Amino acid sequence: KIYNVCNFILKILLGANFIYFVYKISDLVVMILKDNSIKTKNPIDDQLIPLLSKTLRILFVTLGVLIALQNLGFNVMGLIAGLGIGGLAIALAAKDTAANLFGSAMIFMDRPFKIGDHILLDNREGIVEEIGFRSTRIRTWEDSIVSIPNSVVANADIENMGVRRWRRNVIILNLTYDTSPEKMEAFLEGIKNIVKRNPLVVPDTMNIAFQNFDSSSLNVLMQFGLAVDTLPKNLEGRQKIFFEVIRLAKELGVDFAYPTSTLHVETLPDKKPARVPKEKPIPKYKNIAAEFGEGGKLSKPNGAEIFVAPYHELPEELKKS
């Protein structure tokens, strides 16, 4: 009997030492993870480490307890089977919670965004403030907090605006219809020089062109990317360019148009028509049309050659198809 008691006590002590040993191993693993987290300086790691540390400790301690019970003669396999059935019942009862936990695990592994990023998620836009184990919290532009379940986040289309290398700006300038082709080309060349001179502009994102004929204006396209990381900096960079464009327009005598409607009264009682179209003979029309063909006196396929599109001035490696 004394031998059996001593053997039982020895097994208990051995099991306790083994549990303590595996617990310390989990502490070592957690310490290594924390050191790596400090080196990477990733805010997500700061939230991931506590979850991993608790999970690892629970797993290691559970493993140690099961091995200790096995040494004491208990039927561990039956206990595991019972725990499996109970775990299944709990998982079915709390499937939404389990889905959120799996969603948080996917976020931590894939890292589609980090705390402080500006994201667009299912028509919700804002700054990521917290990534929890159940939900992700976003502060909207109205300064409210939106909590989105991680199961939804893991399956959503996420546009991470915070990792943009530059911000795209597209502006349409409306000029009056009395703007001559030569003046238009000079205006385009001046805009190109203004945009090129701005140090924030990314060269291969710049497009300046006479875009189309609108109902009440001639439309000029200004498109460029600014290498900035915040909205205020982007607005400031655009503003400086806009001021220069206004000064350019005044120097060239270019007028900006606004939506207008003109009413032409063709005839009035007892009066001749206010506007009578001037017609030319058909051969004259043919000659004018031909003069705009190859070798014609009126032909200027390259314009007045005042404006050179920004694309042609890029290095070959930056040109895109």
mmCIF file of C-alpha atoms in Angstrom, residues 54-174:
data_model
loop_
_atom_site.group_PDB
_atom_site.id
_atom_site.type_symbol
_atom_site.label_atom_id
_atom_site.label_comp_id
_atom_site.label_asym_id
_atom_site.label_seq_id
_atom_site.Cartn_x
_atom_site.Cartn_y
_atom_site.Cartn_z
ATOM 1 C CA LYS A 54 -3.850 32.934 -24.218
ATOM 2 C CA THR A 55 -4.549 30.315 -26.871
ATOM 3 C CA LEU A 56 -1.078 28.769 -26.599
ATOM 4 C CA ARG A 57 -1.218 28.644 -22.796
ATOM 5 C CA ILE A 58 -4.629 26.987 -22.856
ATOM 6 C CA LEU A 59 -3.444 24.418 -25.423
ATOM 7 C CA PHE A 60 -0.187 23.621 -23.624
ATOM 8 C CA VAL A 61 -1.797 23.373 -20.193
ATOM 9 C CA THR A 62 -4.627 21.226 -21.554
ATOM 10 C CA LEU A 63 -2.085 18.934 -23.199
ATOM 11 C CA GLY A 64 -0.115 18.685 -19.949
ATOM 12 C CA VAL A 65 -3.235 17.907 -17.908
ATOM 13 C CA LEU A 66 -4.331 15.195 -20.345
ATOM 14 C CA ILE A 67 -0.897 13.541 -20.280
ATOM 15 C CA ALA A 68 -0.844 13.745 -16.460
ATOM 16 C CA LEU A 69 -4.302 12.148 -16.236
ATOM 17 C CA GLN A 70 -3.199 9.435 -18.667
ATOM 18 C CA ASN A 71 -0.272 8.633 -16.365
ATOM 19 C CA LEU A 72 -2.637 8.428 -13.394
ATOM 20 C CA GLY A 73 -4.678 5.766 -15.188
ATOM 21 C CA PHE A 74 -7.711 7.777 -16.300
ATOM 22 C CA ASN A 75 -9.413 7.060 -19.629
ATOM 23 C CA VAL A 76 -8.288 10.169 -21.491
ATOM 24 C CA MET A 77 -9.786 9.091 -24.814
ATOM 25 C CA GLY A 78 -13.261 8.885 -23.308
ATOM 26 C CA LEU A 79 -12.798 12.330 -21.754
ATOM 27 C CA ILE A 80 -11.687 13.762 -25.087
ATOM 28 C CA ALA A 81 -14.718 12.236 -26.801
ATOM 29 C CA GLY A 82 -17.016 13.812 -24.212
ATOM 30 C CA LEU A 83 -15.336 17.165 -24.604
ATOM 31 C CA GLY A 84 -15.683 16.860 -28.369
ATOM 32 C CA ILE A 85 -19.432 16.319 -28.158
ATOM 33 C CA GLY A 86 -19.804 19.194 -25.686
ATOM 34 C CA GLY A 87 -17.665 21.434 -27.866
ATOM 35 C CA LEU A 88 -19.819 20.623 -30.886
ATOM 36 C CA ALA A 89 -22.962 21.552 -28.989
ATOM 37 C CA ILE A 90 -21.413 24.834 -27.846
ATOM 38 C CA ALA A 91 -20.201 25.608 -31.383
ATOM 39 C CA LEU A 92 -23.690 25.060 -32.813
ATOM 40 C CA ALA A 93 -25.223 27.274 -30.146
ATOM 41 C CA ALA A 94 -22.689 30.049 -30.713
ATOM 42 C CA LYS A 95 -22.020 29.750 -34.441
ATOM 43 C CA ASP A 96 -22.101 33.552 -34.984
ATOM 44 C CA THR A 97 -19.473 34.061 -32.282
ATOM 45 C CA ALA A 98 -17.359 31.286 -33.779
ATOM 46 C CA ALA A 99 -17.708 32.872 -37.242
ATOM 47 C CA ASN A 100 -16.517 36.202 -35.865
ATOM 48 C CA LEU A 101 -13.541 34.536 -34.178
ATOM 49 C CA PHE A 102 -12.567 32.810 -37.415
ATOM 50 C CA GLY A 103 -13.068 36.120 -39.228
ATOM 51 C CA SER A 104 -10.732 37.898 -36.815
ATOM 52 C CA ALA A 105 -8.152 35.151 -37.337
ATOM 53 C CA MET A 106 -8.349 35.677 -41.110
ATOM 54 C CA ILE A 107 -7.922 39.447 -40.685
ATOM 55 C CA PHE A 108 -4.862 38.941 -38.499
ATOM 56 C CA MET A 109 -3.331 36.505 -40.996
ATOM 57 C CA ASP A 110 -4.141 38.301 -44.274
ATOM 58 C CA ARG A 111 -3.720 41.829 -42.884
ATOM 59 C CA PRO A 112 -5.779 43.662 -45.535
ATOM 60 C CA PHE A 113 -5.503 46.813 -43.412
ATOM 61 C CA LYS A 114 -4.034 48.078 -40.175
ATOM 62 C CA ILE A 115 -5.119 50.469 -37.450
ATOM 63 C CA GLY A 116 -5.103 54.025 -38.775
ATOM 64 C CA ASP A 117 -5.771 53.061 -42.419
ATOM 65 C CA HIS A 118 -8.475 54.807 -44.427
ATOM 66 C CA ILE A 119 -10.668 52.032 -45.857
ATOM 67 C CA LEU A 120 -13.853 51.607 -47.871
ATOM 68 C CA LEU A 121 -15.807 48.527 -46.758
ATOM 69 C CA ASP A 122 -19.298 47.737 -48.078
ATOM 70 C CA ASN A 123 -20.178 51.426 -48.615
ATOM 71 C CA ARG A 124 -18.789 52.305 -45.186
ATOM 72 C CA GLU A 125 -15.802 54.643 -45.264
ATOM 73 C CA GLY A 126 -13.567 55.809 -42.459
ATOM 74 C CA ILE A 127 -10.448 55.244 -40.366
ATOM 75 C CA VAL A 128 -9.822 51.876 -38.691
ATOM 76 C CA GLU A 129 -9.673 52.488 -34.946
ATOM 77 C CA GLU A 130 -9.699 48.974 -33.503
ATOM 78 C CA ILE A 131 -9.551 45.367 -34.679
ATOM 79 C CA GLY A 132 -11.166 43.229 -32.023
ATOM 80 C CA PHE A 133 -11.859 39.515 -31.746
ATOM 81 C CA ARG A 134 -15.559 39.983 -32.506
ATOM 82 C CA SER A 135 -15.732 43.151 -34.604
ATOM 83 C CA THR A 136 -13.746 45.866 -36.371
ATOM 84 C CA ARG A 137 -14.457 49.484 -35.454
ATOM 85 C CA ILE A 138 -14.309 52.257 -38.047
ATOM 86 C CA ARG A 139 -14.607 55.975 -37.329
ATOM 87 C CA THR A 140 -16.591 57.568 -40.146
ATOM 88 C CA TRP A 141 -16.212 61.084 -41.556
ATOM 89 C CA GLU A 142 -19.241 62.073 -39.429
ATOM 90 C CA ASP A 143 -17.084 61.144 -36.380
ATOM 91 C CA SER A 144 -19.320 58.201 -35.485
ATOM 92 C CA ILE A 145 -18.094 54.676 -34.756
ATOM 93 C CA VAL A 146 -19.297 51.757 -36.887
ATOM 94 C CA SER A 147 -18.751 48.243 -35.508
ATOM 95 C CA ILE A 148 -18.710 45.598 -38.240
ATOM 96 C CA PRO A 149 -18.653 41.879 -37.322
ATOM 97 C CA ASN A 150 -15.399 40.256 -38.362
ATOM 98 C CA SER A 151 -17.314 37.503 -40.163
ATOM 99 C CA VAL A 152 -18.648 40.244 -42.473
ATOM 100 C CA VAL A 153 -15.244 41.937 -42.789
ATOM 101 C CA ALA A 154 -13.548 38.658 -43.759
ATOM 102 C CA ASN A 155 -15.953 38.173 -46.698
ATOM 103 C CA ALA A 156 -16.303 41.816 -47.788
ATOM 104 C CA ASP A 157 -14.628 43.708 -50.624
ATOM 105 C CA ILE A 158 -12.169 46.033 -48.892
ATOM 106 C CA GLU A 159 -10.564 49.019 -50.599
ATOM 107 C CA ASN A 160 -7.596 50.182 -48.559
ATOM 108 C CA MET A 161 -7.210 53.874 -49.340
ATOM 109 C CA GLY A 162 -4.424 54.183 -46.753
ATOM 110 C CA VAL A 163 -1.852 52.343 -48.888
ATOM 111 C CA ARG A 164 -2.191 54.602 -51.927
ATOM 112 C CA ARG A 165 1.151 55.768 -53.286
ATOM 113 C CA TRP A 166 -0.507 58.895 -54.691
ATOM 114 C CA ARG A 167 -3.935 60.519 -54.924
ATOM 115 C CA ARG A 168 -5.659 60.917 -58.274
ATOM 116 C CA ASN A 169 -7.143 64.286 -59.226
ATOM 117 C CA VAL A 170 -9.422 64.796 -62.232
ATOM 118 C CA ILE A 171 -10.601 68.327 -63.085
ATOM 119 C CA ILE A 172 -12.640 69.524 -66.073
ATOM 120 C CA LEU A 173 -12.150 73.156 -67.109
ATOM 121 C CA ASN A 174 -14.926 74.709 -69.208
#
